[in-house]
Coordinates of C-alpha atoms and ligand atoms in Angstrom, one line a residue:
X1 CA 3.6 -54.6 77.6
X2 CA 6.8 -53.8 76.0
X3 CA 10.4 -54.4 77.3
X4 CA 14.0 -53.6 76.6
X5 CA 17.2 -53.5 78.3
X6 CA 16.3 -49.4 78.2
X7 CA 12.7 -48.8 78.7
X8 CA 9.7 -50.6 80.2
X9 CA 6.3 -49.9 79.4
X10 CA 3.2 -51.1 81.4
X11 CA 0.0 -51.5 81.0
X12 CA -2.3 -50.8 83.7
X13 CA -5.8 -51.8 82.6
X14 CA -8.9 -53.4 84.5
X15 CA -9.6 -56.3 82.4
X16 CA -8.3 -58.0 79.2
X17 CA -7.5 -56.5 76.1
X18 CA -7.4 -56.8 72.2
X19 CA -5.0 -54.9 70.2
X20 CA -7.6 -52.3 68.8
X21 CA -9.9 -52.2 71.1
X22 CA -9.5 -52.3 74.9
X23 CA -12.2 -53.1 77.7
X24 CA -11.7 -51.1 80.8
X25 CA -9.8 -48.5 81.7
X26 CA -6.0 -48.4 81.2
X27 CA -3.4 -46.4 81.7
X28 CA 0.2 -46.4 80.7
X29 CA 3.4 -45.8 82.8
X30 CA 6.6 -46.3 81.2
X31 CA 9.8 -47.0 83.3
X32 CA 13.4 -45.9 82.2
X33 CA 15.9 -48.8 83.4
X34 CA 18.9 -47.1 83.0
X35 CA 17.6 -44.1 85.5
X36 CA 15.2 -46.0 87.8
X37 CA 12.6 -43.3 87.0
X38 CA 8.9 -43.4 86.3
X39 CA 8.8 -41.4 83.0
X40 CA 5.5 -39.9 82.0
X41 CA 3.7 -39.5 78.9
X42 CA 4.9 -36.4 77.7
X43 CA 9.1 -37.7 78.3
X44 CA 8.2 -40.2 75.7
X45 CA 8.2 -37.0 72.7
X46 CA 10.3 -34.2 71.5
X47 CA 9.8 -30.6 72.9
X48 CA 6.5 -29.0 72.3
X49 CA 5.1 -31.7 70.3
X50 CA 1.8 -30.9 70.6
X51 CA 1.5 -28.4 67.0
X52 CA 2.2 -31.6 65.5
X53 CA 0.5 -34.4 67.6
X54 CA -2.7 -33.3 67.7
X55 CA -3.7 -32.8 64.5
X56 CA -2.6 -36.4 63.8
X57 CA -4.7 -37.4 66.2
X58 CA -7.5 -35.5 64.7
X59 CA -6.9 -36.9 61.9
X60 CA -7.0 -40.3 63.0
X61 CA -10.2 -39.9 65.2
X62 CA -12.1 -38.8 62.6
X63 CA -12.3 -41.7 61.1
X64 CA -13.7 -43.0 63.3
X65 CA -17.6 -42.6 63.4
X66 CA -17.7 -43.3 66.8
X67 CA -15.9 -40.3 68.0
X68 CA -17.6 -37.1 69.1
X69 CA -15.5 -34.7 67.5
X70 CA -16.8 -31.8 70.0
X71 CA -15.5 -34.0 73.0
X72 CA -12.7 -35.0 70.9
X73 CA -11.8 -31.3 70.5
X74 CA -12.3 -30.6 73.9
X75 CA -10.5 -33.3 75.1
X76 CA -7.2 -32.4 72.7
X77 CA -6.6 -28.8 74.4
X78 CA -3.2 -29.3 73.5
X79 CA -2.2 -31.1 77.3
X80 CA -0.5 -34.0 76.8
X81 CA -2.4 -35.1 80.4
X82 CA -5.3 -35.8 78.8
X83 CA -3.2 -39.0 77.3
X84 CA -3.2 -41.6 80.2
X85 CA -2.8 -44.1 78.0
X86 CA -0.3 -44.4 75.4
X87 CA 1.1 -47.2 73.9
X88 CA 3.1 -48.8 70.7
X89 CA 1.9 -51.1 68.3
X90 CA 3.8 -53.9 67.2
X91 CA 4.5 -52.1 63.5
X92 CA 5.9 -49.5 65.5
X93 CA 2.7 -46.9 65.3
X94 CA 1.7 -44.4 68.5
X95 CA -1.3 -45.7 69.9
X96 CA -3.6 -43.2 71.8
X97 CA -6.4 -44.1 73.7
X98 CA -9.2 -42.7 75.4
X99 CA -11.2 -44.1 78.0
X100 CA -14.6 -45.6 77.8
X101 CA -16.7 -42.3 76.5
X102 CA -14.3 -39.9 77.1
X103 CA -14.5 -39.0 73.3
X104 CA -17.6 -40.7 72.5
X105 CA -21.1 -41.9 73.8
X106 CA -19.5 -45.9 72.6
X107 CA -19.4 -47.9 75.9
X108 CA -16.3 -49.3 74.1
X109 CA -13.4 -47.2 74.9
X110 CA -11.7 -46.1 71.5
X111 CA -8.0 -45.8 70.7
X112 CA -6.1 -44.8 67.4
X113 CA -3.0 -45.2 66.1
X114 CA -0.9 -42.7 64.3
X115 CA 2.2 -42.8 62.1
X116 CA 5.0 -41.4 65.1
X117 CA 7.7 -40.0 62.7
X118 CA 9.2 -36.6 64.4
X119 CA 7.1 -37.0 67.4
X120 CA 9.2 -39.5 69.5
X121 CA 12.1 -38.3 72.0
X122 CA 15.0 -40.7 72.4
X123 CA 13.3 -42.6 75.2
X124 CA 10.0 -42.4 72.8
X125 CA 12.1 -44.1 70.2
X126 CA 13.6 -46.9 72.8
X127 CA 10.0 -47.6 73.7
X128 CA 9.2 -47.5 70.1
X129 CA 11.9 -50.4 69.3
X130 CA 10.8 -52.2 72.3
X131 CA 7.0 -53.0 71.2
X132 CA 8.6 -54.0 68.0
X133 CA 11.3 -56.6 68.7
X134 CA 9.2 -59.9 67.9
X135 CA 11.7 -61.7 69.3
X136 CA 11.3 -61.0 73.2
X137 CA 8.5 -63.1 74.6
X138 CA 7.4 -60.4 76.6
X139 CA 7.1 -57.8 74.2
X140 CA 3.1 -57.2 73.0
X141 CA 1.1 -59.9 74.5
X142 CA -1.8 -58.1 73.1
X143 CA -0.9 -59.8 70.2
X144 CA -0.1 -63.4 71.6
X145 CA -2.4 -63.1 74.3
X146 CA -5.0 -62.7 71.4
X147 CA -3.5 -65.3 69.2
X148 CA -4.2 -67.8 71.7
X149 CA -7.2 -67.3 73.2
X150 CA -9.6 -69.8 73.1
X151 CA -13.0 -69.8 71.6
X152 CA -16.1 -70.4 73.9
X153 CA -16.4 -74.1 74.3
X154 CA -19.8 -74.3 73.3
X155 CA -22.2 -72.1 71.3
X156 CA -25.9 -72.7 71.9
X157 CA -26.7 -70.7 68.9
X158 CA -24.9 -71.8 66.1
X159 CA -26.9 -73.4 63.4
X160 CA -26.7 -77.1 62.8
X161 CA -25.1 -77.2 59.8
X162 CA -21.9 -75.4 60.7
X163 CA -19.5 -77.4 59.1
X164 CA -16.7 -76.8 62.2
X165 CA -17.9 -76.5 65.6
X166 CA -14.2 -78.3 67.3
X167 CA -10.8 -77.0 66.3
X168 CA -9.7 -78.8 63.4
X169 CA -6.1 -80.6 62.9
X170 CA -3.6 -78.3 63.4
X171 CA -2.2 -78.3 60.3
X172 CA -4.0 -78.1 57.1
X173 CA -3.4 -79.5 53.9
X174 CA -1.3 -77.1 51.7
X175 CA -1.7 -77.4 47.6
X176 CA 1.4 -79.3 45.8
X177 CA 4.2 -76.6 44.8
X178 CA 3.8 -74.8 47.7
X179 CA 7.1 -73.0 49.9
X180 CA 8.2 -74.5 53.1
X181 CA 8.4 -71.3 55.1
X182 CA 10.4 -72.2 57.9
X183 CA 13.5 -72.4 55.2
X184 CA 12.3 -70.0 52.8
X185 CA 12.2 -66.0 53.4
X186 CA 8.4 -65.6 52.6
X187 CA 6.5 -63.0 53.1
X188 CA 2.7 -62.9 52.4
X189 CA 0.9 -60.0 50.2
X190 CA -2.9 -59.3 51.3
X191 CA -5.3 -57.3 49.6
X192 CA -8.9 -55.8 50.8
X193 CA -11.6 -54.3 49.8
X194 CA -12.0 -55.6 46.5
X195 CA -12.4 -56.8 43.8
X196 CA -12.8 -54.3 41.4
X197 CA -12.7 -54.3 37.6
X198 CA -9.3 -53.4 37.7
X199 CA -7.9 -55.9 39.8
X200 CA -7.3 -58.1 36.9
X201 CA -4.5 -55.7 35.8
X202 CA -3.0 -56.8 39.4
X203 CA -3.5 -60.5 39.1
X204 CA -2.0 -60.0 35.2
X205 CA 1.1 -59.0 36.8
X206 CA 1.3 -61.2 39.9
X207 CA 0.6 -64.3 36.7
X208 CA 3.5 -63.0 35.0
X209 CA 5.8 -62.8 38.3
X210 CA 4.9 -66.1 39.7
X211 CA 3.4 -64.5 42.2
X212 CA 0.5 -65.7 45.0
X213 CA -1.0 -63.1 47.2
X214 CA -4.4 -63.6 49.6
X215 CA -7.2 -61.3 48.4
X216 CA -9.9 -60.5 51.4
X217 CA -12.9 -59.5 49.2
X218 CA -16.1 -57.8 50.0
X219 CA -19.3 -59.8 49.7
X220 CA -21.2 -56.7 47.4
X221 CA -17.8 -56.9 45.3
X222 CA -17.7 -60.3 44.6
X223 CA -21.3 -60.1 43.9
X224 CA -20.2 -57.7 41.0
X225 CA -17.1 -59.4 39.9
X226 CA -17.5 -63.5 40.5
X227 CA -15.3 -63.9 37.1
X228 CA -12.4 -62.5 38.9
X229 CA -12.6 -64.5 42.3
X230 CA -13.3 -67.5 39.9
X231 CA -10.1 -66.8 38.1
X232 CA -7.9 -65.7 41.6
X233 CA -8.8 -69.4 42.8
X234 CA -7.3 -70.5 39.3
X235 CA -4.3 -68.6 39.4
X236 CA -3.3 -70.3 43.0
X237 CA -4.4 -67.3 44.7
X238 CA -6.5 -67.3 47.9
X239 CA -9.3 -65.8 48.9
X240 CA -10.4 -64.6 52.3
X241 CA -13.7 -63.0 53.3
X242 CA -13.8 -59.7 54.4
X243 CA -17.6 -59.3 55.4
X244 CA -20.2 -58.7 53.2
X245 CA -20.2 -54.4 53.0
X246 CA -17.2 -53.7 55.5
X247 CA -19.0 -53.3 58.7
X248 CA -16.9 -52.6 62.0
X249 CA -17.5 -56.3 63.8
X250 CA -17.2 -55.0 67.2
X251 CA -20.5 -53.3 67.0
X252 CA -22.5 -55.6 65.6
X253 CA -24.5 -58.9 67.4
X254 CA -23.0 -62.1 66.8
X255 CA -26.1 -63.1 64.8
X256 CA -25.1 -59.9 62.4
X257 CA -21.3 -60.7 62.1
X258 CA -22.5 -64.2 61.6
X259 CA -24.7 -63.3 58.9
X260 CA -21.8 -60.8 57.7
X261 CA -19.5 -64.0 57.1
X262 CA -21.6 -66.5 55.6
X263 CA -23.0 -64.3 53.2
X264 CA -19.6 -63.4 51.5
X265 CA -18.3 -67.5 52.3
X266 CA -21.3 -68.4 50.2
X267 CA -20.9 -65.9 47.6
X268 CA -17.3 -66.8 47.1
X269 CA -18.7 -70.4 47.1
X270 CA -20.8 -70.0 44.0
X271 CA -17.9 -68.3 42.1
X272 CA -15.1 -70.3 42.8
X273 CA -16.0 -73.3 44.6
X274 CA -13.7 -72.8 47.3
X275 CA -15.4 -71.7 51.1
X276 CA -13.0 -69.0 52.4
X277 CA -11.4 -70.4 55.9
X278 CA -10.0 -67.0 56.7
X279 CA -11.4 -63.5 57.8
X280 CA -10.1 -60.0 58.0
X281 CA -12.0 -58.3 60.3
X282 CA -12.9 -54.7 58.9
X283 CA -10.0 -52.2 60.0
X284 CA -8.6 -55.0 62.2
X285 CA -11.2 -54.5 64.6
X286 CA -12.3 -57.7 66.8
X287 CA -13.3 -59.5 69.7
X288 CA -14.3 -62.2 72.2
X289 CA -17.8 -62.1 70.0
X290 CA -15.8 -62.1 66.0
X291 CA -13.5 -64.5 67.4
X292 CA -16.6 -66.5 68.5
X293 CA -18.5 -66.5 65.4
X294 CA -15.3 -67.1 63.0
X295 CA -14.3 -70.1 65.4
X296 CA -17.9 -71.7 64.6
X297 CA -17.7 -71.1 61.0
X298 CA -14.5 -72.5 61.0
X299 CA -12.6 -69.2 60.0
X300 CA -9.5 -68.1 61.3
X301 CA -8.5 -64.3 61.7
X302 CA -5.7 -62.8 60.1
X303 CA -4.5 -59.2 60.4
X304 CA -1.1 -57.7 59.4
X305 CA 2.0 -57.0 60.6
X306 CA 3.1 -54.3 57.7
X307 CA 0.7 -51.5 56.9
X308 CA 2.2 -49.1 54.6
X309 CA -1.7 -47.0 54.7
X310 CA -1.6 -47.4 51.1
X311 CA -5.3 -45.6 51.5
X312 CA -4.1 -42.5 52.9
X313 CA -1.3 -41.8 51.2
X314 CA -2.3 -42.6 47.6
X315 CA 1.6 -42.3 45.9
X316 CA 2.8 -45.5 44.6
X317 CA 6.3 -44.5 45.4
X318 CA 5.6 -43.5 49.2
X319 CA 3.6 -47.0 49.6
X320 CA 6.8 -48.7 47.5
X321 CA 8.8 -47.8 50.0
X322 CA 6.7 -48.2 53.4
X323 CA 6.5 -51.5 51.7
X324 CA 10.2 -52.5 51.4
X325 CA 11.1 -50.8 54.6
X326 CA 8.9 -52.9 56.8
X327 CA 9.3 -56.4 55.4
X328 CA 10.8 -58.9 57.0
X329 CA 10.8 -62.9 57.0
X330 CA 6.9 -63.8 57.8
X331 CA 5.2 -60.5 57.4
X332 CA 1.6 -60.0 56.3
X333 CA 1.1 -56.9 54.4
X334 CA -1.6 -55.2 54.1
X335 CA -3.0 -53.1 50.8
X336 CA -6.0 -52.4 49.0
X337 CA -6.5 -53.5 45.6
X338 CA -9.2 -50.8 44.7
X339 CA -6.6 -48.0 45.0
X340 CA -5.2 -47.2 41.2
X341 CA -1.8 -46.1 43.0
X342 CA -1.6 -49.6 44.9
X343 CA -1.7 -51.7 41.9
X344 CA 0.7 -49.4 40.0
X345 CA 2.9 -50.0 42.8
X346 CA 3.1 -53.5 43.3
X347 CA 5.1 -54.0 39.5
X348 CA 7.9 -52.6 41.5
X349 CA 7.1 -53.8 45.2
X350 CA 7.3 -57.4 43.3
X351 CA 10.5 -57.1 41.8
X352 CA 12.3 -55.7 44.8
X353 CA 11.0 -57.7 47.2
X354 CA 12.1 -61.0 44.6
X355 CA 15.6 -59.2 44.0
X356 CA 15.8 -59.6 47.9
X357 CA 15.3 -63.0 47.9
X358 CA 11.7 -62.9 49.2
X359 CA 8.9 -65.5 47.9
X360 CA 5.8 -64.2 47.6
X361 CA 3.3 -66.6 49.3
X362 CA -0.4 -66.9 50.3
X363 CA -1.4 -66.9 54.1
X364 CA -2.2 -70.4 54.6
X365 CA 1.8 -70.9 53.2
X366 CA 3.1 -68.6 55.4
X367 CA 1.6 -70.0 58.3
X368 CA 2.5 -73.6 57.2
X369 CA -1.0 -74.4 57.3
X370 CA -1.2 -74.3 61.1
X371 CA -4.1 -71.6 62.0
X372 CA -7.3 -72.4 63.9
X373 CA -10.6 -71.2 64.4
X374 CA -10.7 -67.9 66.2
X375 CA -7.4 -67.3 66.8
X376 CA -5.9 -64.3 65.5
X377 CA -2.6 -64.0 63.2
X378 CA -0.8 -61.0 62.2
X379 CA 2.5 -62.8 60.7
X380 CA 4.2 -66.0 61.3
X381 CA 5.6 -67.0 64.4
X382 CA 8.7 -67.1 64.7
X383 CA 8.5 -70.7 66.6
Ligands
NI401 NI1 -11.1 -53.0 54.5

């Protein structure tokens, strides 16, 4: 899954996979080229990482309501054998996964992914840099392998009036004034969970900076605040649908995650008069069945390629600078507009990311207009 003139990594697994969640077992070997060795798990950190690994994963787990945390305990005993399958994600975070109910009763198997800094060995770091060159066809196909999989041909239970049941054009109209991204160095801002109250201070300075961003609102949100969607259509911004109270998708039937999406589309509808085309799956997590619905209601899913987990750590100067650190030419980053610490940060995140020649852009810029039902995008390919 991830390759470099220094370190291959490969995925052993039964059956396909997303990028959160996998189905099947899998395992991970990871194979130094320079030595011709099979390296295991543990080569990939520093000496006697597991004071400082496990609590991370803890951490990480536990937010995750799925997780047993007695099994979760029992499983961390502080061996790193219990980790058969590790993994990078394309941002560059550890990715630990256990199998199908090893930590819960879920018949899905869960994985989490934690923030590596400290952890990683030298050949942990090569493997690192590996799952994040973009560049390399071969590196994370979870993530192209996603990106192009096709929706079910048909779908028996859709209701009539769905107004996009077959792919439409691949390229979508874009609104006058907007940046040609395969010349400019744009990168898109994305904001969930909101809106709330305050996110008119955040729109007030993105109107003053010239900014557009993508907001993915929260049907029981907009319910509360339709002025402000109304007034992020006006302001060029655009708005995505983030489900109607933030369920995880992957648990729920399609009919639910159906219900989910066309409950916030119509809500964002009646405020603004725009239908939201894309969807941001609740903490990222999606499959075969979210991809399903979205591609019958015409939606496409976008995810991120920056996360600077402006929820956890609530200092505007720590999420400044994940920010700047990880941008690059086509990234979608992630924040949350109903954090007081995010919006004071984004003053600062604007002008820096301007003084480095960045345009600020919405997602359907970025992407050119060219996204389609179902598929998933987490930053603009590089094609
Ligand atoms: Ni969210």
């Amino acid at each position: 899954m991830a390759a470099s003139p220094k370190v291959v990594g490969v995925r052993l697994a039964t059956s396909e996979y997303g990028d959160t969640y996998y189905d099947g077992k899998a395992e991970t070997s990871w194979y130094d080229v320079t030595t011709g060795d099979v390296r295991d798990v543990a080569d990939l950190f520093v000496p006697d990482v597991a004071g400082t690994l496990m609590p991370r994963i803890v951490e990480a787990a536990e937010q995750d309501p799925r997780v047993v945390k007695e099994e979760l305990f029992a499983q961390l005993d502080g061996d790193l054998e219990a980790f058969d399958s590790v993994a990078f994600t394309t941002d560059g975070r550890l990715w630990v996964e256990f199998d199908r109910q090893q930590i819960s009763d879920n018949p899905e198997p869960i994985g989490v992914a934690i923030d590596p800094s400290g952890l990683l060995s030298a050949f942990g770091q090569a493997a690192q840099a590996a799952a994040m060159t973009p560049s390399d066809p071969q590196i994370a196909p979870a993530q192209t392998e996603t990106a192009t999989e096709e929706p079910p041909a048909t779908q028996t239970d859709e209701p009539q009036s769905s107004p996009s049941r077959t792919p439409r054009a691949t390229s979508r109209p874009l609104p006058s004034g907007s940046v040609d991204c395969r010349t400019a160095k744009c990168v898109a801002l994305t904001f969930d969970d909101g809106p709330v109250q305050q996110t008119a201070d955040l729109l007030d300075v993105f109107a003053a900076k010239g900014v557009r961003a993508t907001f993915f609102v929260v049907g029981k949100n907009v319910k509360a605040h339709p002025e402000l969607i109304k007034r992020m259509v006006a302001e060029g911004h655009v708005v995505g649908n983030h489900t109607y109270d933030h369920p995880q998708l992957t648990r729920l039937s399609e009919a639910a995650i159906r219900k989910e999406l066309q409950t916030t589309n119509a809500l964002v509808a009646d405020a603004s008069g725009v239908t939201p085309d894309l969807l941001r799956p609740p903490y990222g997590a999606t499959n075969s069945g979210v991809a399903s619905v979205a591609a019958g209601l015409g939606m496409s899913q976008i995810v991120w390629s920056v996360d600077p987990l402006d929820w956890k750590d609530r200092n505007s100067a720590t999420v400044t600078s994940r920010v700047l650190a990880a941008a690059k030419p086509g990234a979608i980053i992630l924040s949350h507009d109903i954090h007081a610490t995010t919006r004071a940060a984004y003053a600062g995140i604007v002008d820096a990311l301007q003084a480095k020649g960045y345009v600020l852009v919405t997602v359907p810029e970025l992407l050119g207009g060219r996204y389609e039902p179902g598929k998933k995008y987490s930053q603009r390919s590089s094609s």
